[in-house]
Short mmCIF file of N, CA and C and ligand atoms in Angstrom, two decimals:
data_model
loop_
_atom_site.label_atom_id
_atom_site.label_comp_id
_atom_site.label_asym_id
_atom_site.label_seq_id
_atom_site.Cartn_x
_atom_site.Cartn_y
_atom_site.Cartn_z
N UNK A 1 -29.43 -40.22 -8.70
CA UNK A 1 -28.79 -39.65 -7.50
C UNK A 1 -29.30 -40.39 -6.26
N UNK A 2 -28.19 -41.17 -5.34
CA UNK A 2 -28.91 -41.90 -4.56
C UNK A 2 -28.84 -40.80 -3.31
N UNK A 3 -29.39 -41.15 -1.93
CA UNK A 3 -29.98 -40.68 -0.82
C UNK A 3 -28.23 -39.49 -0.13
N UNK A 4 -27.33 -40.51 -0.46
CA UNK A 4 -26.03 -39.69 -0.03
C UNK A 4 -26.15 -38.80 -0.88
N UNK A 5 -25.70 -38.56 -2.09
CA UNK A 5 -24.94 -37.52 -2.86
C UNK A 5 -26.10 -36.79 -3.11
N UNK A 6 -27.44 -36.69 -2.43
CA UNK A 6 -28.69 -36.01 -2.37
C UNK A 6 -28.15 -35.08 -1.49
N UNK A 7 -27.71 -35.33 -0.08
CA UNK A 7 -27.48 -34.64 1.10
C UNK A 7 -26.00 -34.09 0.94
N UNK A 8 -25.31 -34.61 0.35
CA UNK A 8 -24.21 -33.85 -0.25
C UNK A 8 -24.07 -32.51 -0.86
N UNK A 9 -24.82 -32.92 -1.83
CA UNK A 9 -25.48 -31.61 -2.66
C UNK A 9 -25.75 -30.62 -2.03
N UNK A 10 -27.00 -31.32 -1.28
CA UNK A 10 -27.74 -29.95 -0.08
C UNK A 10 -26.59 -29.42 0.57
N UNK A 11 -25.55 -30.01 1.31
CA UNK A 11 -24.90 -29.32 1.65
C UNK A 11 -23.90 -28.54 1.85
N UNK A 12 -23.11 -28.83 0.43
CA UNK A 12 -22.06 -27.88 -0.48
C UNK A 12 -22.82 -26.97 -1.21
N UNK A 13 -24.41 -26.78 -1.35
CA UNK A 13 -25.05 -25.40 -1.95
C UNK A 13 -24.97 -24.27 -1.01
N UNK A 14 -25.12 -24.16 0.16
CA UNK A 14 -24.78 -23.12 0.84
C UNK A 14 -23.63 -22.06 1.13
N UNK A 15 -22.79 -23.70 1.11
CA UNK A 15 -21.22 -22.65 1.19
C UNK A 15 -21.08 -22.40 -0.33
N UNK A 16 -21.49 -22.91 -1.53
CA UNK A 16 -21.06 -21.88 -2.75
C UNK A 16 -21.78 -20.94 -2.95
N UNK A 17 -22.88 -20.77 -2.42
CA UNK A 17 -23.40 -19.34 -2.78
C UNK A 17 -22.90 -18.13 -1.83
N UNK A 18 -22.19 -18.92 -0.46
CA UNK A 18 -21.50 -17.55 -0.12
C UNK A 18 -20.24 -17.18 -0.74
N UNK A 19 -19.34 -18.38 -1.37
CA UNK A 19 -18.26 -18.06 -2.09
C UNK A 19 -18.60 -17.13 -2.94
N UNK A 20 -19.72 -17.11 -3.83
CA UNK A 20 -20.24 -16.25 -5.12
C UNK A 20 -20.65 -14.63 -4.25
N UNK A 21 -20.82 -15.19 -3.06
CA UNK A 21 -21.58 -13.75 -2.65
C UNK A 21 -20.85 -12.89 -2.32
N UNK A 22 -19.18 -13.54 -1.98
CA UNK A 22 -18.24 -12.86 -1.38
C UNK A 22 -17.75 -12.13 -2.68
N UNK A 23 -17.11 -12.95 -3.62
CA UNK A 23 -16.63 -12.71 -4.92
C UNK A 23 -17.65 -11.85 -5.78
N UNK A 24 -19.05 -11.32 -5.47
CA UNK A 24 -19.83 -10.82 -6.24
C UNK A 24 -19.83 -9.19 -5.66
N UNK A 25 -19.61 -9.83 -4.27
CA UNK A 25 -19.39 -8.15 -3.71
C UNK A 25 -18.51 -6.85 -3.33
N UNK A 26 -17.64 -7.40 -4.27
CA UNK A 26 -16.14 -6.70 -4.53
C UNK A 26 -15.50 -7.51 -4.48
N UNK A 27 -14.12 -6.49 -4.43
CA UNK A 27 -13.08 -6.74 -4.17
C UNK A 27 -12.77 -7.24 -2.66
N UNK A 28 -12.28 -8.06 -2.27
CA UNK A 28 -11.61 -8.52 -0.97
C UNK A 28 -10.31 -7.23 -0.54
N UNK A 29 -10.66 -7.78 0.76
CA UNK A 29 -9.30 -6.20 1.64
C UNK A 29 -8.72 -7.54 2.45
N UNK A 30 -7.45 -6.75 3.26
CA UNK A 30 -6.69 -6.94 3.96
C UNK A 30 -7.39 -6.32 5.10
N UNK A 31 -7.53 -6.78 6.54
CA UNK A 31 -8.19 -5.68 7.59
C UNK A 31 -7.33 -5.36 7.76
N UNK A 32 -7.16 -3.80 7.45
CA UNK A 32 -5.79 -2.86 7.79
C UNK A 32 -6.11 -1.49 8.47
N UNK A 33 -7.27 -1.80 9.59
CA UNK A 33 -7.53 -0.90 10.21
C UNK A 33 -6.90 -1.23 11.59
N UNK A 34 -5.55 -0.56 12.02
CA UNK A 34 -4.98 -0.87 13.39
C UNK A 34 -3.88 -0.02 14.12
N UNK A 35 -4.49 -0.39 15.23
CA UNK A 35 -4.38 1.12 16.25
C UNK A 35 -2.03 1.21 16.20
N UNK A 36 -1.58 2.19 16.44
CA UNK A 36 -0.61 2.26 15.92
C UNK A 36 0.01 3.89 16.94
N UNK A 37 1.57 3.42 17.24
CA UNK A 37 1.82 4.79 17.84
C UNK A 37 3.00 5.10 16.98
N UNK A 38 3.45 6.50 16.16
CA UNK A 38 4.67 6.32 15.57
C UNK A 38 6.17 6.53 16.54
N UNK A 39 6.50 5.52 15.60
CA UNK A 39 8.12 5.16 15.82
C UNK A 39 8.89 6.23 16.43
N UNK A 40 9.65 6.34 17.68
CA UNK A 40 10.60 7.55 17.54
C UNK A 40 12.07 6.97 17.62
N UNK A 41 12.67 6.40 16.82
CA UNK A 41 13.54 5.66 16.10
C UNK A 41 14.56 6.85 15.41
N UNK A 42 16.37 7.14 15.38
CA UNK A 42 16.28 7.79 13.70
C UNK A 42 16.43 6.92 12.27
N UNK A 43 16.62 7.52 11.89
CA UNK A 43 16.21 7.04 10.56
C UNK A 43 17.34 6.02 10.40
N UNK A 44 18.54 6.23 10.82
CA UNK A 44 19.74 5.16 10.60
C UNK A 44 19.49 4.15 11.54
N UNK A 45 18.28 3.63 11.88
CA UNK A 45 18.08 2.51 12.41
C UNK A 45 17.38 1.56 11.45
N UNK A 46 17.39 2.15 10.27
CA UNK A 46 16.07 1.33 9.37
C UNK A 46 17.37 0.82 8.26
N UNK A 47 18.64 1.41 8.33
CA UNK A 47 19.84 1.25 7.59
C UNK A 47 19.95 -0.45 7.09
N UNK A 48 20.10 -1.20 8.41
CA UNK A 48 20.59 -2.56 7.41
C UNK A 48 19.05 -3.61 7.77
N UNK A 49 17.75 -2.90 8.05
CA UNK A 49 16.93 -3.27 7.76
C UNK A 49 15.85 -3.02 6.32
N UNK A 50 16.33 -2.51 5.14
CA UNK A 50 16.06 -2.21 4.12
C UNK A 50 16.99 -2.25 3.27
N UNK A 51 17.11 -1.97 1.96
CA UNK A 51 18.15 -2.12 0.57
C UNK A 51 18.63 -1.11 1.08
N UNK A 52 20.18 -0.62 0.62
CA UNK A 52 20.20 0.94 0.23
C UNK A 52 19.51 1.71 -0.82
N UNK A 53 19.30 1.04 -2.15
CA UNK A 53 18.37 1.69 -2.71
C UNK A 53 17.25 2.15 -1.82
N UNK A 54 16.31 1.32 -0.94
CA UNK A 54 15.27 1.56 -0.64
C UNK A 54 15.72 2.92 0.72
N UNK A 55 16.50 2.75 1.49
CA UNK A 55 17.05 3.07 2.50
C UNK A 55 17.15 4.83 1.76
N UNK A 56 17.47 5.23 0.61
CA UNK A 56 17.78 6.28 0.07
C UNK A 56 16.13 7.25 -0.41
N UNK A 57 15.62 5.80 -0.55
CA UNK A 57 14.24 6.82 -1.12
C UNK A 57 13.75 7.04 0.13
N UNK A 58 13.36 6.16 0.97
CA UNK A 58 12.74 6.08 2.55
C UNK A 58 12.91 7.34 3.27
N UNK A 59 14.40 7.50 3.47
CA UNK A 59 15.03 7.79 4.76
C UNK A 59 16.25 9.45 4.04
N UNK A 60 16.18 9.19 2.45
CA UNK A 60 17.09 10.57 2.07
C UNK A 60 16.23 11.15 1.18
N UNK A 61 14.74 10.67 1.49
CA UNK A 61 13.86 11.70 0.10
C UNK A 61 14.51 11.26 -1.57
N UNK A 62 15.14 10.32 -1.62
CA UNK A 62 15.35 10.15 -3.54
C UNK A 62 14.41 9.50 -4.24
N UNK A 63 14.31 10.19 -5.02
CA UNK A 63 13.11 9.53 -6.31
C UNK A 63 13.78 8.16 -7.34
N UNK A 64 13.26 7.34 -7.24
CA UNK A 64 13.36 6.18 -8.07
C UNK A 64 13.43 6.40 -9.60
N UNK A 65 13.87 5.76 -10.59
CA UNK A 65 13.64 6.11 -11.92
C UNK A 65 12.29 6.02 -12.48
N UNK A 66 11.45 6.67 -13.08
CA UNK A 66 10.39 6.05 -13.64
C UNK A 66 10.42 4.49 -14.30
N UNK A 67 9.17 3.83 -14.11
CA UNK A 67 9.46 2.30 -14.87
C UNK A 67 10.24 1.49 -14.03
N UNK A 68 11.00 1.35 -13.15
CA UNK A 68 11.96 1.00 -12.41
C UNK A 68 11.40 0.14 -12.03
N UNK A 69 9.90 0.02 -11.29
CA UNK A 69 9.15 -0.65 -9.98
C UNK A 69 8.56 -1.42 -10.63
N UNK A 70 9.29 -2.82 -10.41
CA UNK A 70 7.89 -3.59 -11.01
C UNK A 70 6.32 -3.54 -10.49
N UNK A 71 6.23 -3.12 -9.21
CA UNK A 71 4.83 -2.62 -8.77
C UNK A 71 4.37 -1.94 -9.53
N UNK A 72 5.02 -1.21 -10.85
CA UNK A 72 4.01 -0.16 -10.92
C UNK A 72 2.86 -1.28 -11.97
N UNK A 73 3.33 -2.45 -12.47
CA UNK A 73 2.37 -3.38 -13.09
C UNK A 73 1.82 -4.13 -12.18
N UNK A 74 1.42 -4.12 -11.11
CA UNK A 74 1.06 -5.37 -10.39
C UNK A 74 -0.59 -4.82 -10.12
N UNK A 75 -1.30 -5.54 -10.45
CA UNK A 75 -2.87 -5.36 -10.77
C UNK A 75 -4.11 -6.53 -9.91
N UNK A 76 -3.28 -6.96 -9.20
CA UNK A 76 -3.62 -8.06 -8.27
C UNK A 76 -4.06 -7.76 -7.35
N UNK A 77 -5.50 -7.99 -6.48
CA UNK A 77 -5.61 -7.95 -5.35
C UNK A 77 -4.56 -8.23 -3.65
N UNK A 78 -4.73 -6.73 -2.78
CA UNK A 78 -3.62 -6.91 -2.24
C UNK A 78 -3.79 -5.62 -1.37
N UNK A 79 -2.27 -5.40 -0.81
CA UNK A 79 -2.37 -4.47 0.23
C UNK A 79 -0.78 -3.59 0.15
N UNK A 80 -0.36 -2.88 -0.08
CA UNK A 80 0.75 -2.21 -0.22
C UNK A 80 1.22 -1.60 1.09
N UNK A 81 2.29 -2.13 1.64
CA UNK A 81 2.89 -2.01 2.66
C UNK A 81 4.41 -1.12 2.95
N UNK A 82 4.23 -0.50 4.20
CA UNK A 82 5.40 0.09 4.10
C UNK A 82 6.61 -0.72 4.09
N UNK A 83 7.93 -0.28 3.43
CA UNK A 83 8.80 -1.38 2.90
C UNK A 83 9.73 -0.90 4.60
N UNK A 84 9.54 -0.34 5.15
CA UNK A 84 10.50 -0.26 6.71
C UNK A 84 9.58 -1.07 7.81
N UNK A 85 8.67 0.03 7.78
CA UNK A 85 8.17 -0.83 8.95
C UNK A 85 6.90 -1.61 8.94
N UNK A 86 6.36 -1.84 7.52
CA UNK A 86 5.42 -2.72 7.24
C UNK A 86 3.86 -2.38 7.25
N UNK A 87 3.85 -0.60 8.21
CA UNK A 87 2.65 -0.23 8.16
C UNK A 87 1.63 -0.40 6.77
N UNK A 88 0.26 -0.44 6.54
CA UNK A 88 -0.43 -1.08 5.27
C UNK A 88 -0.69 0.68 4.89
N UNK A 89 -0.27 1.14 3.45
CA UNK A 89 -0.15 2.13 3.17
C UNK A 89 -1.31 2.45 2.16
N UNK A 90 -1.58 1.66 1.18
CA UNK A 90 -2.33 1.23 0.15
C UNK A 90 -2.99 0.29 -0.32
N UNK A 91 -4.60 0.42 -0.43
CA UNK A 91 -5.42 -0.89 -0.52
C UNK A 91 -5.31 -0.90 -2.16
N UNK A 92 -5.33 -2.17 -2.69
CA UNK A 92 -4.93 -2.26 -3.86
C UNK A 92 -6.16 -1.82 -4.66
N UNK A 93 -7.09 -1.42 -4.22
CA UNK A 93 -8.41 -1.42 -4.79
C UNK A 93 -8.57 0.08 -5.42
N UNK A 94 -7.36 1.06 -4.78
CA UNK A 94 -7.00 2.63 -4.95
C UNK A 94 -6.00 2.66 -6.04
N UNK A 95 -5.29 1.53 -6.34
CA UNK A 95 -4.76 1.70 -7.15
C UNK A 95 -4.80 1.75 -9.14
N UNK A 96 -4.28 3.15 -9.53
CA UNK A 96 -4.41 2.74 -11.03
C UNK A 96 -3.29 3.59 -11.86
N UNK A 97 -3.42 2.78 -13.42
CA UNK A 97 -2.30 3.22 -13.67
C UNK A 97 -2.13 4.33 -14.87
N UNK A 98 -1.61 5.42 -14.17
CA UNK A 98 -1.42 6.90 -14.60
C UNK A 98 -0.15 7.26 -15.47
N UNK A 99 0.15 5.79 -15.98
CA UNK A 99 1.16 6.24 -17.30
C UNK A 99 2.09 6.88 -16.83
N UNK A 100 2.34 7.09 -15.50
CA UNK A 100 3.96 7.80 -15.46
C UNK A 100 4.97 7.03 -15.19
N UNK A 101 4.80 5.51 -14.73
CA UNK A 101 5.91 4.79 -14.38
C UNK A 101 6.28 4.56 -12.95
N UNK A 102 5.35 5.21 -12.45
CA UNK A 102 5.34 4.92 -10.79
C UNK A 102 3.70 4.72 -9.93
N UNK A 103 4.42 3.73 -9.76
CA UNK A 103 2.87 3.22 -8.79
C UNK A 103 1.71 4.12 -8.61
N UNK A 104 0.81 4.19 -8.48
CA UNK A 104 -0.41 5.05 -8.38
C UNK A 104 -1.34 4.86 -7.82
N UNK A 105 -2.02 6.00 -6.94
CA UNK A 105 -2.86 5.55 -5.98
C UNK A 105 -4.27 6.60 -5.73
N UNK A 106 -5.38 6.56 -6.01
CA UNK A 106 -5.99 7.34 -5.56
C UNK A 106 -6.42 7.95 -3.86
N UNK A 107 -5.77 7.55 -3.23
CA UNK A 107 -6.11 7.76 -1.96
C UNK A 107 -5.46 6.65 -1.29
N UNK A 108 -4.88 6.83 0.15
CA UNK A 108 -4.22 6.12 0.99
C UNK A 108 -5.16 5.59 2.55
N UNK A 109 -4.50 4.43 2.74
CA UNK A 109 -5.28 4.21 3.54
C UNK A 109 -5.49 5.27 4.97
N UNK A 110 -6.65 5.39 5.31
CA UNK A 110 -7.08 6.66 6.20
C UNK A 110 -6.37 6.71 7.60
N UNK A 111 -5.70 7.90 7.87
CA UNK A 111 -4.97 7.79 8.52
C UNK A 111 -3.35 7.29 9.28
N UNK A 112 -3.01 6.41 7.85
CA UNK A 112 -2.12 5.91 8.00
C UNK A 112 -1.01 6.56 6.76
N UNK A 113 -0.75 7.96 6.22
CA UNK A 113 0.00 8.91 6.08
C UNK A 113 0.01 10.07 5.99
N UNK A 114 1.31 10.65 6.81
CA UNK A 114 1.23 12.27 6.47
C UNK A 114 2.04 13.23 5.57
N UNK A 115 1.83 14.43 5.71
CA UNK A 115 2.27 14.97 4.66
C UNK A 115 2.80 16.29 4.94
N UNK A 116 3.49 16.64 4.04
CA UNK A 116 4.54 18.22 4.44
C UNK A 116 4.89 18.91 2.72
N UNK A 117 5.03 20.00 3.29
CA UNK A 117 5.09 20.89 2.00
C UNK A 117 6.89 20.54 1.56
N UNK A 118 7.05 20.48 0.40
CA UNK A 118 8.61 20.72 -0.11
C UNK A 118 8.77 21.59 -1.24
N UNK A 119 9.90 21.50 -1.52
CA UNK A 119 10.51 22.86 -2.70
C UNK A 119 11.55 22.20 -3.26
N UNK A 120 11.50 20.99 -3.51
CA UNK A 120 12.61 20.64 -4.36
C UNK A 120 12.69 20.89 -5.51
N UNK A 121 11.55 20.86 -6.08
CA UNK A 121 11.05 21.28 -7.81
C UNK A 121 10.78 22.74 -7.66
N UNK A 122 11.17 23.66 -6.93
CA UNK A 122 11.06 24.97 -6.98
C UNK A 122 9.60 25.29 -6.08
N UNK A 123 8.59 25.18 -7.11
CA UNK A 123 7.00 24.97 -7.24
C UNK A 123 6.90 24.16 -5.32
N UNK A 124 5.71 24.56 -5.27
CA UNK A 124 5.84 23.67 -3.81
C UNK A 124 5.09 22.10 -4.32
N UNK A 125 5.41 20.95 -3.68
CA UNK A 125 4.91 19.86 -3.77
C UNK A 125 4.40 19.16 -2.71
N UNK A 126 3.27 18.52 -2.64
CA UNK A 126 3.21 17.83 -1.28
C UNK A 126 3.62 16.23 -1.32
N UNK A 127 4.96 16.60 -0.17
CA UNK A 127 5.06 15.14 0.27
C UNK A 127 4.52 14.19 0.84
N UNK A 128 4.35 13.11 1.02
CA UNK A 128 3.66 12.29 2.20
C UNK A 128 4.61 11.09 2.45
N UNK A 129 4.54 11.04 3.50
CA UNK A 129 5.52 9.73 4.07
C UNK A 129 4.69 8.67 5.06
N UNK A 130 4.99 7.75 5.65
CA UNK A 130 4.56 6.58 6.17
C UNK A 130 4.11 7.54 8.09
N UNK A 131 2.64 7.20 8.70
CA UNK A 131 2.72 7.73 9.77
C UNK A 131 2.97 7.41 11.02
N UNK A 132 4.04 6.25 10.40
CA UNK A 132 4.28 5.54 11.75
C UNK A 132 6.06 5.60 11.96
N UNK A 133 6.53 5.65 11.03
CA UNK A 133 8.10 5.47 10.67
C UNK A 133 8.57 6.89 10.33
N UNK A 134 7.96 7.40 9.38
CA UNK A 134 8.34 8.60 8.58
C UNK A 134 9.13 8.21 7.67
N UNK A 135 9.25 7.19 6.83
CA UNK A 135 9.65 6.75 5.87
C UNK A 135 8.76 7.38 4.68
N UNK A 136 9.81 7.90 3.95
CA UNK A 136 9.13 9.11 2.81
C UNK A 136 8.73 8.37 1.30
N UNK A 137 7.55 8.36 0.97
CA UNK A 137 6.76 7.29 -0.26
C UNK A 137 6.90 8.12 -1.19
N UNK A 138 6.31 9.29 -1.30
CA UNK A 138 6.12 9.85 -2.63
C UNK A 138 5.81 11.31 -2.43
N UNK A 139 4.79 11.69 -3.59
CA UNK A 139 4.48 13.07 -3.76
C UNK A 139 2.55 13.04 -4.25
N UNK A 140 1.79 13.82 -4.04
CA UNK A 140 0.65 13.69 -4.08
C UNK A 140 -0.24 15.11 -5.21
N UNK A 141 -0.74 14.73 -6.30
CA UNK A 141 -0.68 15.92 -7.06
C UNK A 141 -2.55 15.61 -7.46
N UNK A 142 -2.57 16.94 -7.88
CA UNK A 142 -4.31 17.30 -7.90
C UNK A 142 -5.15 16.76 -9.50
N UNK A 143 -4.15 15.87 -9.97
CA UNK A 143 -4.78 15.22 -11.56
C UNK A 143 -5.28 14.39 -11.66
N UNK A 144 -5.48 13.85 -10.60
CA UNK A 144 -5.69 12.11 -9.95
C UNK A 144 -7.11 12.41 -11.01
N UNK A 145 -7.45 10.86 -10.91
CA UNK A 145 -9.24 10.47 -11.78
C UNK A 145 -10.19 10.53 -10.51
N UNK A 146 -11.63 10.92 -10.74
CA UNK A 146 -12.45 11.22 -9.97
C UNK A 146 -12.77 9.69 -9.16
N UNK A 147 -13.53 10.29 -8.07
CA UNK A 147 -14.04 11.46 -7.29
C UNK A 147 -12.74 12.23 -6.72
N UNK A 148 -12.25 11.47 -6.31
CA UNK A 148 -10.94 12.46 -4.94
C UNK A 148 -10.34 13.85 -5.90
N UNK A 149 -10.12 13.09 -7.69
CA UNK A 149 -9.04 13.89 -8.44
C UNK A 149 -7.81 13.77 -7.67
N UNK A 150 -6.89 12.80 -6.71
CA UNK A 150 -5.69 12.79 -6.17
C UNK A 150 -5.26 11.79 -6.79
N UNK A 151 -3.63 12.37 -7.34
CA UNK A 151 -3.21 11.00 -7.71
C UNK A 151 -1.50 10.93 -6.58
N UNK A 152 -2.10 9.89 -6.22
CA UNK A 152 -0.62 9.30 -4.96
C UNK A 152 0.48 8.81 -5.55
N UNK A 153 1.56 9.64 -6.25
CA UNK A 153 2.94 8.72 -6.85
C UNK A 153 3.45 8.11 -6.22
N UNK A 154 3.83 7.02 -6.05
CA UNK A 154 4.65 6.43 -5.00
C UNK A 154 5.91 5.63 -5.85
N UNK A 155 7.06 5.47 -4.44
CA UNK A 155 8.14 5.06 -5.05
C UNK A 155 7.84 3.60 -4.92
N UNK A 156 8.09 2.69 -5.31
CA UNK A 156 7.87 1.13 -5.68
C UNK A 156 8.76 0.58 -4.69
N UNK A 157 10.07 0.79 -4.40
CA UNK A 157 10.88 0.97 -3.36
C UNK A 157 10.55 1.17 -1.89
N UNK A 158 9.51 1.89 -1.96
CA UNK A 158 9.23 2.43 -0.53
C UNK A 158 8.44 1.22 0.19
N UNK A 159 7.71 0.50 -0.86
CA UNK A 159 6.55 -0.38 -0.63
C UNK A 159 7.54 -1.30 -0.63
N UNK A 160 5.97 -2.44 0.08
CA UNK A 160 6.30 -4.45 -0.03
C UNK A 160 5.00 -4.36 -0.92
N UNK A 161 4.28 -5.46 -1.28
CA UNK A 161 2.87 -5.75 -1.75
C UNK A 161 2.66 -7.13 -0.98
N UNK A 162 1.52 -7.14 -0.47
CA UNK A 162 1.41 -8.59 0.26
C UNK A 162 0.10 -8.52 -0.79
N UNK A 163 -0.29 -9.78 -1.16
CA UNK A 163 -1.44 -10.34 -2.09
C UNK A 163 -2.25 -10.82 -1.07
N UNK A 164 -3.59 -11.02 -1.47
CA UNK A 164 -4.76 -11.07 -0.47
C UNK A 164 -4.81 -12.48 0.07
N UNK A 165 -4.11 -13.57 -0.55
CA UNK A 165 -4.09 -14.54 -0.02
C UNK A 165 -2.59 -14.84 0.91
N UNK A 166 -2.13 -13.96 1.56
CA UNK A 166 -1.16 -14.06 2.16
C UNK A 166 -1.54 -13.22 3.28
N UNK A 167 -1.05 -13.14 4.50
CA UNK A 167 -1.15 -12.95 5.56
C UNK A 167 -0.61 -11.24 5.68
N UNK A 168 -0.76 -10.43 6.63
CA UNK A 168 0.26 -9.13 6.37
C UNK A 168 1.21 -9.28 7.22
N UNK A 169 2.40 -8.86 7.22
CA UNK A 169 3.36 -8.92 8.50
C UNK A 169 2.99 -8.42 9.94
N UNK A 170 3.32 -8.88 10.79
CA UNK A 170 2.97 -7.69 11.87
C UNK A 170 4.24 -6.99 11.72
N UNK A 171 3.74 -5.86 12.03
CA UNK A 171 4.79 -4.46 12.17
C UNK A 171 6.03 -4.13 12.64
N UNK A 172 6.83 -3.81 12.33
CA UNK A 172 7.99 -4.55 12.33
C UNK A 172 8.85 -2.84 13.49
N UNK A 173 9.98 -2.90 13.82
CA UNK A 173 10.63 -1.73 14.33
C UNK A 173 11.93 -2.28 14.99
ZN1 ZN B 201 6.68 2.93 7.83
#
């Protein structure tokens, strides 16, 4: 090893041990902590900015078919985004999969959805929708896997997924 690829060495060892240190210490996030006022928009403004499929689950409360979403396989580091207005709904790190065919989440990112009682299934259910849009995601039930025990159904539809090596949108309206 002559005098160069001596000092070479020395100095590509530093930056790989932070690569290892980064990769050793979890999972990587999206910073999706950001300040936010909700939308007062109606809902037929989000019309030819979404599918109609999506436009129906969003904006008319419809449930997707089970299996439908290819999200509900996507196991990749990432950030689950609202599919209207792009707010970051779900860190992929919450996510797991609960065998029903729709995306799954143990917990949402803090503060960024709310929630309301419904009666569509008779039984009351809690909804939660996006807290910036009010674009309606899913339903939230008490079977979830520990600690929380919450499991977050979500419609696959409702979401985007941005992967961690991609940028997030800014917020869209
Ligand atoms: Zn939204």
């Amino acid at each position: 090893m002559n005098r160069r690829t001596l000092i070479a060495g020395l100095m590509t060892f530093p930056a790989l041990s932070v690569v290892s240190r980064l990769s050793l210490g979890g999972a990587q996030t999206h910073e999706v902590a950001m300040k936010f006022t909700p939308l007062e928009v109606p809902h037929s403004y989000w019309r030819d900015k979404v599918s109609a499929q999506a436009y129906e689950v969003l904006f008319e409360e419809a449930t997707e078919p089970a299996g439908s979403s290819p999200l509900d396989d996507v196991d990749e580091e990432g950030t689950f985004v609202c599919a209207a207005c792009y707010l970051p709904m779900f860190d992929s790190e919450s996510k797991f999969d609960s065998g029903t065919g729709w995306p799954s989440f143990t917990q949402p990112i803090e503060g960024h959805m709310a929630t309301k009682q419904d009666f569509k299934m008779i039984w009351p259910r809690t909804e939660y929708h996006c807290a910036r849009c009010g674009g309606h995601q899913g339903h939230v039930f008490n079977d979830g896997p520990p600690p929380r025990g919450e499991r977050w159904c979500n419609n696959g539809l409702a979401l985007r997924f941005v992967p961690i090596d991609e940028t997030l949108p800014e917020l869209r309206a």
